[in-house]
PDB file of C-alpha atoms in Angstrom:
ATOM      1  CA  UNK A 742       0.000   0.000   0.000  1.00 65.00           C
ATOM      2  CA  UNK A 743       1.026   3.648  -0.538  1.00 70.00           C
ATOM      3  CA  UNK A 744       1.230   6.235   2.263  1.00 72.00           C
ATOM      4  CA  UNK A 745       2.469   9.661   2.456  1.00 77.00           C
ATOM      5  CA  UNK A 746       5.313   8.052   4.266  1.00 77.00           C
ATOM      6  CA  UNK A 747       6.157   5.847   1.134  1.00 78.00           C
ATOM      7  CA  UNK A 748       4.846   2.229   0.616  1.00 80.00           C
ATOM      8  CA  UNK A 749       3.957  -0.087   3.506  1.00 78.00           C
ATOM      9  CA  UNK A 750       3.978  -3.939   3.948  1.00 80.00           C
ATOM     10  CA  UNK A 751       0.771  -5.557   4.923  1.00 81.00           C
ATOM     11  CA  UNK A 752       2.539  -7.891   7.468  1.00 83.00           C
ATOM     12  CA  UNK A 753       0.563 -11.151   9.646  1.00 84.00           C
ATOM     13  CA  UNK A 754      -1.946 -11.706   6.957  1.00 84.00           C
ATOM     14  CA  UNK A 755      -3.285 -15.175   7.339  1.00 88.00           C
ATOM     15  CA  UNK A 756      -3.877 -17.853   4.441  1.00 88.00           C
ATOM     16  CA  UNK A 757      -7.100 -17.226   2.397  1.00 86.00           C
ATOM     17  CA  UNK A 758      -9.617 -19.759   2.946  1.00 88.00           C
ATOM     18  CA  UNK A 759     -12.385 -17.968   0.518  1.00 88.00           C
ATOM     19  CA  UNK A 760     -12.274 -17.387  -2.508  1.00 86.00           C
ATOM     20  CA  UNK A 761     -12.771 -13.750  -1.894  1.00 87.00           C
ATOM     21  CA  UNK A 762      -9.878 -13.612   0.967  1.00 86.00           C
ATOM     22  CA  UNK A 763      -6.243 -12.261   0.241  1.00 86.00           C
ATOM     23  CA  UNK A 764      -3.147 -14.571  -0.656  1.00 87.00           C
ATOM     24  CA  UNK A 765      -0.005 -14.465   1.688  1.00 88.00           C
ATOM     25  CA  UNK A 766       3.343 -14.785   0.320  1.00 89.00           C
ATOM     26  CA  UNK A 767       3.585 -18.178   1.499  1.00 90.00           C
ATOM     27  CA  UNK A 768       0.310 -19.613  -0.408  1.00 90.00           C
ATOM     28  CA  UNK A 769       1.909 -17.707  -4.120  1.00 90.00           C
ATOM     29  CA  UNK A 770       5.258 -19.647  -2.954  1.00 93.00           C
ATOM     30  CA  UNK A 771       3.782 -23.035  -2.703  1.00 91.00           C
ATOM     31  CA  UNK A 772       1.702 -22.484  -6.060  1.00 91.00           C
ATOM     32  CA  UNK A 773       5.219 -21.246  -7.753  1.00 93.00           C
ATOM     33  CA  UNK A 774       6.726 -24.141  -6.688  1.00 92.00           C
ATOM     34  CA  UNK A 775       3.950 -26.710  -7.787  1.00 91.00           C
ATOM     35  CA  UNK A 776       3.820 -25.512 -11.226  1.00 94.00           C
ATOM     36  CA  UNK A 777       7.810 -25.393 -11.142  1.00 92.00           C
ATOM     37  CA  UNK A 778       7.565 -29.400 -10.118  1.00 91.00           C
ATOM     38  CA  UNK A 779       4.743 -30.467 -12.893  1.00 92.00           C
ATOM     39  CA  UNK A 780       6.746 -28.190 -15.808  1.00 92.00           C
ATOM     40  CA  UNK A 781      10.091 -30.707 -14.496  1.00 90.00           C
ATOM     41  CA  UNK A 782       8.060 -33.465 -14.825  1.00 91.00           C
ATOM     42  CA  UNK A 783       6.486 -32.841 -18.124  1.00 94.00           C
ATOM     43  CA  UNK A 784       9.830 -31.251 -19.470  1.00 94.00           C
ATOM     44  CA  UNK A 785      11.105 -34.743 -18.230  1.00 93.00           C
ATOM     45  CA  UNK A 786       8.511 -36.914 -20.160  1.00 95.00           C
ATOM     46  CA  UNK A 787       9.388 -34.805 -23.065  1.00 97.00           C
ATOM     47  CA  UNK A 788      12.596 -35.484 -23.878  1.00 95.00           C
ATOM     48  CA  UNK A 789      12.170 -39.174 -23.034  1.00 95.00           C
ATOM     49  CA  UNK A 790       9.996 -39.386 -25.889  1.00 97.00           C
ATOM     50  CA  UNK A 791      12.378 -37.406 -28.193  1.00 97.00           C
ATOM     51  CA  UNK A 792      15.230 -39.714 -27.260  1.00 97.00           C
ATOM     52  CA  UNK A 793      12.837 -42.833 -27.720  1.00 97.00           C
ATOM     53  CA  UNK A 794      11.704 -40.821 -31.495  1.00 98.00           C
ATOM     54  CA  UNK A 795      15.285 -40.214 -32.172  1.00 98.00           C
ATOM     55  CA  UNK A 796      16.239 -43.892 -31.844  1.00 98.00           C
ATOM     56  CA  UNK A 797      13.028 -44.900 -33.950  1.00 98.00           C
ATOM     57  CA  UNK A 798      14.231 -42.682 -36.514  1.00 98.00           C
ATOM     58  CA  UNK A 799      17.970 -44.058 -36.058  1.00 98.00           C
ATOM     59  CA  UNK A 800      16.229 -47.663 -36.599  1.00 98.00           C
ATOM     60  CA  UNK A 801      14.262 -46.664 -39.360  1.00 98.00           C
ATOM     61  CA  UNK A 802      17.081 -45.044 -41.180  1.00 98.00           C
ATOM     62  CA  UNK A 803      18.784 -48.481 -40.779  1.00 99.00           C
ATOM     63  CA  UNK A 804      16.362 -50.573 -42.189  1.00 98.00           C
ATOM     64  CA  UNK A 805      15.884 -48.453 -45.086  1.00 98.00           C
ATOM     65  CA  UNK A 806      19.443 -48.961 -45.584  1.00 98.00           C
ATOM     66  CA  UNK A 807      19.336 -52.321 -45.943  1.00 98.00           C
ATOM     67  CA  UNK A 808      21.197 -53.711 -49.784  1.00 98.00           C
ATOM     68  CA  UNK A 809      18.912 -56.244 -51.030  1.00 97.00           C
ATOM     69  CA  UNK A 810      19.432 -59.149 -53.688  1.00 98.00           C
ATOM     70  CA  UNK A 811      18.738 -58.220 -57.494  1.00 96.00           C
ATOM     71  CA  UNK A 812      19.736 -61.287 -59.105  1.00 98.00           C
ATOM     72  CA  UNK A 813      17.446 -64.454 -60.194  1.00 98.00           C
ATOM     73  CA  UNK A 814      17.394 -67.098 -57.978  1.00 98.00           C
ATOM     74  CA  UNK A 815      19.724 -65.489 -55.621  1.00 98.00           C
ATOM     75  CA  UNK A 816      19.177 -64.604 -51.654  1.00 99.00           C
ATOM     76  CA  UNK A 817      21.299 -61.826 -49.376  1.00 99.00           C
ATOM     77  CA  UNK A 818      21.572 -61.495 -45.928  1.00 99.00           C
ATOM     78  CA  UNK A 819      22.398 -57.640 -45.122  1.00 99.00           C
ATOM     79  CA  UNK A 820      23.420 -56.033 -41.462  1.00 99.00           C
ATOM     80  CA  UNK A 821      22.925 -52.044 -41.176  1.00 98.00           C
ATOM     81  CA  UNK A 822      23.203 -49.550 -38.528  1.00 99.00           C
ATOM     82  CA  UNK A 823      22.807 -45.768 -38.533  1.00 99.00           C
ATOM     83  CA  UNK A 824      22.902 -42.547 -36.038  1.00 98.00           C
ATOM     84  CA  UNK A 825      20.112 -39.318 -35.636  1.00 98.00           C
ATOM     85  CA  UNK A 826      20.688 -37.162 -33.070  1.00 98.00           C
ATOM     86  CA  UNK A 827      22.712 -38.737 -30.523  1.00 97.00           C
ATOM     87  CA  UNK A 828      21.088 -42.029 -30.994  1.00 98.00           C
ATOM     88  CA  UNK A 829      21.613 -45.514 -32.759  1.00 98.00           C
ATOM     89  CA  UNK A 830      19.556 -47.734 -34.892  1.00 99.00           C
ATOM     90  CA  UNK A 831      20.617 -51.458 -35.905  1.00 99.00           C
ATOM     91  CA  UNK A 832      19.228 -53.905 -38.582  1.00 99.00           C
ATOM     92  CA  UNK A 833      19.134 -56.899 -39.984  1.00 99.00           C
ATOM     93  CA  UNK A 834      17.660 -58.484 -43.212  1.00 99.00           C
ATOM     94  CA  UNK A 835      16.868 -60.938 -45.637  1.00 99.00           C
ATOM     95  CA  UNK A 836      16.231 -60.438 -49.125  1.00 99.00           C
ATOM     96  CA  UNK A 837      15.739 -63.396 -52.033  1.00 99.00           C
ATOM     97  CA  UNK A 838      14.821 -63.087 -55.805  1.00 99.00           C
ATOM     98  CA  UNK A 839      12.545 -66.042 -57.370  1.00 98.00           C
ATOM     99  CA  UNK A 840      14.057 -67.973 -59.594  1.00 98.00           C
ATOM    100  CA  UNK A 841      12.378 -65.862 -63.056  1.00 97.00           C
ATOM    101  CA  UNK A 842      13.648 -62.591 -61.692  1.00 97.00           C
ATOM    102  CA  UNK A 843      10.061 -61.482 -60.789  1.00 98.00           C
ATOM    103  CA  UNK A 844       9.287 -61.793 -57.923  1.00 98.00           C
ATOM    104  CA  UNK A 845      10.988 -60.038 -54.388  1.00 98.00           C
ATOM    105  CA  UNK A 846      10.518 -61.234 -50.686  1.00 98.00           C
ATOM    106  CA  UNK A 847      12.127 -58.638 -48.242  1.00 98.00           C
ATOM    107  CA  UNK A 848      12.622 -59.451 -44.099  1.00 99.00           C
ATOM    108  CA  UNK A 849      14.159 -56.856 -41.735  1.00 99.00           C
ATOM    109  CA  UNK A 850      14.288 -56.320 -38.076  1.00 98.00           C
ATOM    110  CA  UNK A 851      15.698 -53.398 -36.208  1.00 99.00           C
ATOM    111  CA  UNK A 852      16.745 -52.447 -32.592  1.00 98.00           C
ATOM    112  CA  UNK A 853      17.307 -49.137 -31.046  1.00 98.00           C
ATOM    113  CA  UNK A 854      19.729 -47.900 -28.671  1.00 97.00           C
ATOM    114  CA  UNK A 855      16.746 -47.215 -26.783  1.00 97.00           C
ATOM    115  CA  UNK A 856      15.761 -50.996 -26.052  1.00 96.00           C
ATOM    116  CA  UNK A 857      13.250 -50.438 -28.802  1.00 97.00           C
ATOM    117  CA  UNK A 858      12.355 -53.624 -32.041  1.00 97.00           C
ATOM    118  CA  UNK A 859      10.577 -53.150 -35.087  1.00 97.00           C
ATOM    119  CA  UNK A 860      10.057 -55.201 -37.927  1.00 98.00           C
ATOM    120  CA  UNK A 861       9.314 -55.369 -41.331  1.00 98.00           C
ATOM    121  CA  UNK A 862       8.259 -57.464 -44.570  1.00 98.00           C
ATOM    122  CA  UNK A 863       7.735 -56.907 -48.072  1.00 98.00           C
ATOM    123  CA  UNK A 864       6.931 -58.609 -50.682  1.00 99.00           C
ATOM    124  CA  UNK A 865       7.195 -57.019 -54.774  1.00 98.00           C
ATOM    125  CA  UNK A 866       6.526 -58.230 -58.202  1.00 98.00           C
ATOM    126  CA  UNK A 867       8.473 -57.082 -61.609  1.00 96.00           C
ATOM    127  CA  UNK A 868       7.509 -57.017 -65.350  1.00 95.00           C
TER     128      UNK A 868
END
């Protein structure tokens, strides 16, 4: 409050109980420093799902990585690993053309550095 004398400090005010009364200090503290908690929490969650997104990406990059066989009647096993953002992806796959050159079966499987596994199958036909 301002006086003629300057301002003044309301001092000894309880804690409101209404939702008319006046907030102390102490009450605006204790709400500060429950929002401050729940943003460090969420903040928290946050970047454990960009870590966990990074490694998926890391993963997928792998697998899409992957050499696969081209020639008739011939099969290729393939190993693959890649990096996003401070993260690591791994694959693995399996790849065989039929015997007439049309037809392409695709396996892969992929693991994060996250603890994370994904697979993947695919099958294609050429003319």
């Amino acid at each position: 409050m301002a006086g003629k004398d300057g301002d003044r400090r309301i001092t000894g005010v309880a804690e409101g109980t209404a939702p008319t009364d006046a907030v102390n200090v102490n009450q605006l503290n204790r709400i500060s420093q429950g929002i401050d908690q729940k943003f460090a929490g969420m903040d928290s969650r946050i970047r454990a799902v960009e870590n966990r997104s990074n490694a998926g990406i890391a993963s997928a990059m792998a697998m899409a990585g992957l050499p696969q066989a081209y020639l008739p009647n011939k099969s290729m096993v393939a190993i693959g690993a890649a990096t996003f953002n401070g993260e690591t992806g791994y694959a693995l796959g399996l790849s065989r053309v039929s015997d007439n050159g049309s037809w392409i079966y695709k396996a892969s499987g992929a693991a994060s550095s996250r603890g994370d596994y994904g697979g993947a199958v695919g099958v294609g036909y050429q003319w």
